[in-house]
CSV table of C-alpha atoms and ligand atoms in Angstrom, one decimal:
chain,number,residue,atom,x,y,z
A,10,MET,CA,9.7,-10.9,-34.7
A,11,LYS,CA,9.4,-13.2,-37.8
A,12,ASN,CA,11.3,-16.1,-36.1
A,13,VAL,CA,9.1,-15.7,-33.0
A,14,ILE,CA,6.0,-16.0,-35.1
A,15,ASP,CA,7.5,-19.2,-36.6
A,16,TRP,CA,8.2,-20.5,-33.1
A,17,ILE,CA,4.7,-19.8,-31.9
A,18,GLN,CA,3.1,-21.5,-35.0
A,19,GLN,CA,5.2,-24.6,-34.5
A,20,ALA,CA,4.8,-24.8,-30.7
A,21,THR,CA,2.4,-27.3,-29.1
A,22,SER,CA,2.9,-26.0,-25.6
A,23,ILE,CA,3.3,-22.3,-24.7
A,24,VAL,CA,3.6,-21.1,-21.1
A,25,VAL,CA,3.0,-17.5,-20.1
A,26,LEU,CA,4.4,-16.0,-16.8
A,27,THR,CA,3.3,-12.5,-16.0
A,28,GLY,CA,4.2,-9.9,-13.4
A,29,ALA,CA,3.0,-6.4,-12.4
A,30,GLY,CA,4.0,-4.9,-15.7
A,31,MET,CA,1.2,-6.8,-17.3
A,32,SER,CA,-1.3,-4.7,-15.4
A,33,THR,CA,0.1,-1.1,-15.6
A,34,GLU,CA,-1.8,-0.6,-18.9
A,35,SER,CA,-4.9,-1.3,-16.9
A,36,GLY,CA,-4.0,1.5,-14.5
A,37,ILE,CA,-2.4,-0.6,-11.7
A,38,PRO,CA,1.1,0.5,-10.7
A,39,ASP,CA,3.9,-2.0,-10.6
A,40,PHE,CA,6.5,-2.3,-7.8
A,41,ARG,CA,10.0,-1.4,-9.0
A,42,SER,CA,9.5,1.1,-11.8
A,43,LYS,CA,10.1,4.7,-10.9
A,44,GLU,CA,6.4,5.1,-10.1
A,45,GLY,CA,6.2,1.7,-8.6
A,46,ARG,CA,4.6,0.9,-5.2
A,47,TRP,CA,7.9,0.1,-3.5
A,48,GLN,CA,9.1,3.6,-4.3
A,49,GLN,CA,6.4,5.0,-2.0
A,50,VAL,CA,6.3,2.4,0.7
A,51,ASN,CA,8.8,-0.1,2.1
A,52,PRO,CA,7.4,-3.6,1.5
A,53,LEU,CA,8.9,-4.7,4.8
A,54,THR,CA,6.4,-2.5,6.6
A,55,VAL,CA,3.3,-3.8,4.7
A,56,ALA,CA,4.0,-7.0,2.8
A,57,THR,CA,5.4,-9.4,5.4
A,58,VAL,CA,3.8,-11.5,8.1
A,59,GLU,CA,5.8,-9.5,10.6
A,60,ALA,CA,4.1,-6.3,9.4
A,61,LEU,CA,0.7,-8.0,9.7
A,62,LYS,CA,1.5,-8.9,13.3
A,63,SER,CA,3.3,-5.8,14.5
A,64,ASN,CA,1.3,-3.1,12.7
A,65,TYR,CA,-2.0,-4.5,11.6
A,66,ALA,CA,-3.6,-1.0,11.1
A,67,LEU,CA,-0.9,-0.1,8.5
A,68,PHE,CA,-1.1,-3.6,6.9
A,69,GLN,CA,-4.9,-3.3,6.7
A,70,SER,CA,-4.9,0.2,5.2
A,71,PHE,CA,-2.4,-0.8,2.6
A,72,TYR,CA,-4.4,-3.7,1.4
A,73,ARG,CA,-7.8,-2.0,1.8
A,74,ALA,CA,-6.5,0.7,-0.6
A,75,ARG,CA,-5.3,-1.8,-3.1
A,76,ILE,CA,-8.6,-3.7,-3.0
A,77,GLN,CA,-10.6,-0.5,-3.4
A,78,ALA,CA,-8.4,0.7,-6.3
A,79,LEU,CA,-9.2,-2.5,-8.2
A,80,VAL,CA,-13.0,-2.0,-8.2
A,81,ASP,CA,-13.3,-0.4,-11.6
A,82,VAL,CA,-10.2,-1.8,-13.2
A,83,THR,CA,-10.6,-3.8,-16.4
A,84,PRO,CA,-8.2,-5.9,-18.4
A,85,HIS,CA,-6.4,-4.2,-21.3
A,86,ASN,CA,-6.2,-5.8,-24.8
A,87,GLY,CA,-3.1,-7.7,-24.0
A,88,TYR,CA,-5.0,-9.8,-21.4
A,89,TYR,CA,-7.7,-10.6,-24.0
A,90,ILE,CA,-5.1,-11.7,-26.5
A,91,LEU,CA,-3.5,-14.1,-24.0
A,92,ALA,CA,-7.0,-15.5,-23.1
A,93,LYS,CA,-7.7,-15.9,-26.9
A,94,TRP,CA,-4.4,-17.8,-27.4
A,95,GLN,CA,-5.4,-20.1,-24.5
A,96,GLN,CA,-8.8,-20.7,-26.1
A,97,GLN,CA,-7.1,-21.4,-29.4
A,98,LYS,CA,-4.9,-24.0,-27.5
A,99,ARG,CA,-1.8,-22.1,-28.3
A,100,VAL,CA,-1.2,-21.2,-24.7
A,101,THR,CA,-1.3,-24.3,-22.5
A,102,HIS,CA,-0.5,-22.7,-19.1
A,103,ILE,CA,-0.8,-19.2,-17.6
A,104,ALA,CA,1.0,-18.4,-14.3
A,105,THR,CA,1.1,-14.9,-12.7
A,106,GLN,CA,2.6,-13.1,-9.8
A,107,ASN,CA,-0.3,-10.6,-9.9
A,108,VAL,CA,-3.1,-10.8,-7.4
A,109,ASP,CA,-5.6,-8.7,-9.4
A,110,ARG,CA,-7.2,-11.6,-11.4
A,111,LEU,CA,-7.2,-9.6,-14.6
A,112,HIS,CA,-6.3,-12.8,-16.5
A,113,GLN,CA,-9.5,-14.4,-15.4
A,114,LYS,CA,-11.5,-11.2,-16.0
A,115,ALA,CA,-10.3,-11.3,-19.6
A,116,GLY,CA,-11.5,-15.0,-19.9
A,117,ALA,CA,-8.4,-17.0,-19.1
A,118,THR,CA,-8.9,-20.1,-17.1
A,119,HIS,CA,-6.9,-22.4,-14.8
A,120,VAL,CA,-4.5,-19.5,-14.0
A,121,SER,CA,-1.8,-20.4,-11.5
A,122,GLU,CA,-1.7,-17.5,-9.0
A,123,LEU,CA,1.8,-17.8,-7.6
A,124,HIS,CA,1.4,-15.0,-5.2
A,125,GLY,CA,-2.2,-15.6,-4.4
A,126,ASN,CA,-5.1,-13.2,-4.9
A,127,ILE,CA,-6.4,-10.1,-3.2
A,128,GLU,CA,-10.1,-10.7,-3.8
A,129,THR,CA,-10.5,-13.5,-1.2
A,130,THR,CA,-9.5,-13.2,2.5
A,131,ARG,CA,-8.8,-15.5,5.4
A,132,CYS,CA,-8.4,-15.4,9.2
A,133,GLN,CA,-4.8,-15.2,10.3
A,134,SER,CA,-5.7,-17.1,13.5
A,135,CYS,CA,-8.2,-19.8,12.6
A,136,GLY,CA,-7.6,-19.9,8.8
A,137,LYS,CA,-11.3,-19.5,8.0
A,138,GLN,CA,-11.7,-18.6,4.3
A,139,TYR,CA,-13.9,-15.7,3.1
A,140,ASP,CA,-15.0,-15.7,-0.6
A,141,ASP,CA,-14.6,-11.9,-0.8
A,142,ALA,CA,-13.1,-8.9,1.1
A,143,THR,CA,-16.3,-7.4,2.4
A,144,ARG,CA,-15.6,-8.4,6.1
A,145,PHE,CA,-11.9,-7.3,5.7
A,146,LEU,CA,-13.0,-3.9,4.4
A,147,ASN,CA,-15.4,-3.4,7.2
A,148,GLU,CA,-14.8,-4.8,10.7
A,149,ALA,CA,-11.7,-6.8,9.5
A,150,ARG,CA,-12.3,-9.3,12.3
A,151,CYS,CA,-13.0,-13.0,11.8
A,152,THR,CA,-16.1,-14.5,13.6
A,153,CYS,CA,-13.4,-16.0,15.9
A,154,GLY,CA,-12.1,-12.6,16.7
A,155,GLY,CA,-8.8,-13.1,14.8
A,156,ALA,CA,-7.3,-10.6,12.3
A,157,LEU,CA,-8.3,-11.0,8.6
A,158,ARG,CA,-5.9,-10.7,5.7
A,159,PRO,CA,-6.2,-11.0,1.9
A,160,ASN,CA,-5.0,-14.3,0.4
A,161,VAL,CA,-1.9,-12.6,-1.0
A,162,VAL,CA,1.3,-14.4,-0.4
A,163,LEU,CA,3.5,-12.2,1.7
A,164,PHE,CA,7.3,-11.9,1.7
A,165,GLY,CA,8.8,-14.9,3.3
A,166,GLU,CA,5.6,-17.0,3.1
A,167,TYR,CA,5.5,-20.1,0.9
A,168,LEU,CA,3.9,-20.0,-2.5
A,169,PRO,CA,0.7,-22.1,-3.0
A,170,GLU,CA,2.0,-25.6,-3.5
A,171,GLU,CA,-0.3,-26.7,-6.3
A,172,ALA,CA,0.1,-23.5,-8.3
A,173,TRP,CA,3.9,-23.7,-7.9
A,174,GLU,CA,4.2,-27.4,-8.9
A,175,LYS,CA,1.8,-27.1,-11.9
A,176,THR,CA,3.8,-24.2,-13.2
A,177,ILE,CA,7.1,-26.0,-12.8
A,178,GLN,CA,5.7,-29.0,-14.7
A,179,ALA,CA,4.3,-26.8,-17.5
A,180,ILE,CA,7.5,-24.9,-17.8
A,181,ARG,CA,9.7,-28.0,-17.9
A,182,HIS,CA,7.8,-29.3,-20.9
A,183,ALA,CA,7.1,-26.0,-22.7
A,184,ASP,CA,8.2,-25.3,-26.3
A,185,ILE,CA,8.0,-21.6,-25.5
A,186,VAL,CA,7.9,-19.6,-22.2
A,187,PHE,CA,6.8,-16.0,-22.5
A,188,VAL,CA,7.9,-13.9,-19.5
A,189,ILE,CA,5.9,-10.7,-19.5
A,190,GLY,CA,6.0,-7.5,-17.3
A,191,THR,CA,8.2,-8.7,-14.5
A,192,SER,CA,11.6,-7.5,-13.3
A,193,LEU,CA,12.3,-11.1,-12.1
A,194,SER,CA,13.5,-9.7,-8.8
A,195,VAL,CA,11.7,-12.0,-6.5
A,196,TYR,CA,12.7,-15.6,-5.5
A,197,PRO,CA,11.5,-18.2,-6.3
A,198,VAL,CA,9.5,-17.1,-9.3
A,199,ASN,CA,12.7,-15.6,-10.8
A,200,GLN,CA,14.1,-19.1,-11.0
A,201,LEU,CA,11.3,-20.4,-13.3
A,202,PRO,CA,12.8,-19.2,-16.7
A,203,SER,CA,15.9,-21.3,-16.1
A,204,MET,CA,13.8,-24.5,-15.7
A,205,THR,CA,12.8,-24.7,-19.3
A,206,THR,CA,14.5,-26.2,-22.3
A,207,GLY,CA,12.2,-24.4,-24.6
A,208,LYS,CA,12.5,-21.0,-26.2
A,209,LEU,CA,12.5,-18.1,-23.7
A,210,ILE,CA,10.8,-14.8,-24.8
A,211,TYR,CA,10.9,-11.7,-22.7
A,212,ILE,CA,8.4,-8.8,-23.1
A,213,ASN,CA,9.2,-6.0,-20.7
A,214,LEU,CA,9.5,-2.2,-20.7
A,215,GLU,CA,13.1,-2.4,-19.6
A,216,PRO,CA,15.9,-5.0,-19.5
A,217,ALA,CA,16.1,-7.3,-16.4
A,218,SER,CA,19.5,-8.1,-14.8
A,219,ASN,CA,19.4,-11.6,-16.2
A,220,ASP,CA,17.7,-11.2,-19.5
A,221,GLN,CA,20.7,-12.6,-21.5
A,222,GLN,CA,19.0,-15.9,-20.8
A,223,PHE,CA,16.2,-15.1,-23.3
A,224,ASP,CA,16.1,-16.2,-26.9
A,225,ALA,CA,14.1,-13.1,-27.9
A,226,THR,CA,13.5,-9.9,-26.0
A,227,PHE,CA,10.9,-7.2,-26.8
A,228,TYR,CA,11.4,-3.9,-24.9
A,229,GLY,CA,8.1,-2.0,-24.8
A,230,LYS,CA,4.5,-2.2,-23.6
A,231,ALA,CA,3.1,-5.7,-23.2
A,232,GLY,CA,-0.3,-4.7,-24.7
A,233,GLU,CA,1.3,-3.2,-27.8
A,234,ILE,CA,3.8,-6.0,-28.4
A,235,LEU,CA,1.2,-8.8,-27.9
A,236,ALA,CA,-1.1,-7.0,-30.4
A,237,GLN,CA,1.7,-6.9,-33.0
A,238,LEU,CA,2.4,-10.6,-32.5
A,239,ASP,CA,-1.3,-11.5,-32.6
A,240,GLU,CA,-1.7,-9.6,-35.9
A,241,LEU,CA,1.1,-11.6,-37.5
A,242,LEU,CA,-0.3,-14.9,-36.4
A,243,LEU,CA,-2.4,-16.7,-39.0
B,19,NAD,P1,12.2,-12.4,-0.1
B,19,NAD,O1,13.4,-13.3,-0.1
B,19,NAD,O2,11.9,-11.7,1.2
B,19,NAD,O3,10.9,-13.2,-0.5
B,19,NAD,C1,11.1,-14.3,-1.1
B,19,NAD,C2,10.1,-15.2,-0.4
B,19,NAD,O4,8.9,-14.5,-0.4
B,19,NAD,C3,10.0,-16.4,-1.1
B,19,NAD,O5,9.8,-17.5,-0.2
B,19,NAD,C4,8.8,-16.1,-1.9
B,19,NAD,O6,8.1,-17.3,-2.2
B,19,NAD,C5,8.0,-15.3,-1.0
B,19,NAD,N1,7.0,-14.5,-1.7
B,19,NAD,C6,5.8,-15.0,-1.9
B,19,NAD,N2,5.0,-14.1,-2.4
B,19,NAD,C7,5.7,-13.0,-2.6
B,19,NAD,C8,5.4,-11.7,-3.1
B,19,NAD,N3,4.2,-11.4,-3.5
B,19,NAD,N4,6.4,-10.9,-3.1
B,19,NAD,C9,7.6,-11.2,-2.7
B,19,NAD,N5,7.9,-12.4,-2.2
B,19,NAD,C10,7.0,-13.3,-2.1
B,19,NAD,O7,12.1,-11.5,-1.3
B,19,NAD,P2,13.3,-10.7,-1.9
B,19,NAD,O8,12.8,-10.0,-3.1
B,19,NAD,O9,14.5,-11.7,-2.1
B,19,NAD,O10,13.6,-9.7,-0.7
B,19,NAD,C11,14.7,-9.9,0.1
B,19,NAD,C12,14.4,-9.0,1.3
B,19,NAD,O11,14.3,-7.7,0.9
B,19,NAD,C13,13.1,-9.4,1.9
B,19,NAD,O12,13.1,-9.2,3.3
B,19,NAD,C14,12.2,-8.3,1.3
B,19,NAD,O13,11.1,-8.0,2.1
B,19,NAD,C15,13.1,-7.1,1.2
B,19,NAD,N6,12.7,-6.3,0.0
B,19,NAD,C16,12.1,-7.0,-1.0
B,19,NAD,C17,11.6,-6.3,-2.1
B,19,NAD,C18,10.9,-7.0,-3.2
B,19,NAD,O14,9.9,-6.6,-3.7
B,19,NAD,N7,11.5,-8.2,-3.5
B,19,NAD,C19,11.8,-4.9,-2.1
B,19,NAD,C20,12.4,-4.3,-1.1
B,19,NAD,C21,12.9,-5.0,0.0
B,20,APR,N1,4.7,-3.5,-20.5
B,20,APR,C1,5.8,-4.3,-20.2
B,20,APR,N2,6.5,-4.2,-19.1
B,20,APR,C2,6.1,-3.3,-18.2
B,20,APR,C3,5.0,-2.4,-18.3
B,20,APR,C4,4.3,-2.6,-19.6
B,20,APR,N3,3.2,-1.8,-19.8
B,20,APR,N4,4.9,-1.7,-17.3
B,20,APR,C5,5.9,-2.0,-16.4
B,20,APR,N5,6.7,-3.0,-17.0
B,20,APR,C6,7.8,-3.6,-16.4
B,20,APR,C7,8.7,-2.8,-15.6
B,20,APR,O1,9.7,-2.1,-16.3
B,20,APR,C8,9.3,-3.8,-14.6
B,20,APR,O2,10.5,-4.3,-15.1
B,20,APR,O3,7.3,-4.7,-15.6
B,20,APR,C9,8.3,-4.9,-14.6
B,20,APR,C10,7.5,-5.0,-13.3
B,20,APR,O4,8.5,-5.5,-12.3
B,20,APR,P1,8.1,-5.3,-10.8
B,20,APR,O5,7.5,-4.0,-10.5
B,20,APR,O6,9.3,-5.8,-10.0
B,20,APR,O7,6.9,-6.3,-10.5
B,20,APR,P2,7.0,-7.9,-10.4
B,20,APR,O8,8.2,-8.4,-11.2
B,20,APR,O9,5.7,-8.5,-10.8
B,20,APR,O10,7.3,-8.1,-8.8
B,20,APR,C11,7.3,-9.5,-8.4
B,20,APR,O11,7.4,-8.6,-6.1
B,20,APR,O12,7.0,-7.3,-4.3
B,20,APR,C12,6.6,-8.4,-5.0
B,20,APR,O13,4.3,-8.9,-4.7
B,20,APR,C13,5.2,-8.3,-5.6
B,20,APR,O14,4.4,-10.1,-7.0
B,20,APR,C14,5.3,-9.0,-6.9
B,20,APR,C15,6.7,-9.5,-7.0
């Protein structure tokens, strides 16, 4: 941990990339752990455009449940530490695969949401944007009559161009890239670590298949490890 502290103190650009494991300490299940979402439901039946078209009722109930489960969720301490590091100009870019906006709720700004967000919705037919999920949770029909969906990027859909490009640029020039709470199972986000020449640091409960690429690995809870690192920083 000492050498990581030295790297952080010498760095001028630190990028943070998070996944679902960053939110489990806030009570949101991840996807591929033994209690993960994809152990209970096949993502092909709910998290693809095909699912949206062929079984809208199941798609709608899956995302409605996820939206309603977020209502009282608050960021854990690890999110506040990352927001503080951003305010201190240590962290220069935060990118996440999560759709829960807990980074922002903890005070982080300019977060690149690589898989979109679940708070806002749009019409699958006319593309009309809605600032919240109220209509999706109630009649779930657009004013044009089309089906509504959250602005979550589904399997097979493209990632938001700006978020993706900004993250690639930031990672390319980073002194350090922290990869936190992700199994790195999903393309193309799992390609990001290989795009940096900086130090790669992995914080995750369990090893990933390709974590030999990291310069430092911490296996444990993100909130606890971030707190230990924060305490050692001047
Ligand atoms: P994939 O190849 O189906 O998806 C990758 C594509 O989905 C990329 O274009 C990526 O940009 C896009 N994508 C955008 N947002 C995503 C999100 N929130 N989650 C996942 N992908 C997102 O993904 P894969 O993991 O390589 O899966 C291969 C096949 O296996 C797919 O058909 C997938 O549905 C199925 N599957 C995937 C998972 C999983 O979580 N990755 C689990 C079980 C089955
Ligand atoms: N601290 C650190 N790591 C944790 C914690 C924690 N408290 N809790 C869980 N983890 C780890 C798990 O061990 C797992 O390796 O976080 C990782 C989460 O991996 P996934 O469940 O695969 O989630 P993620 O990598 O974000 O999935 C990527 O797949 O299906 C899509 O839309 C989904 O955006 C998501 C994408």
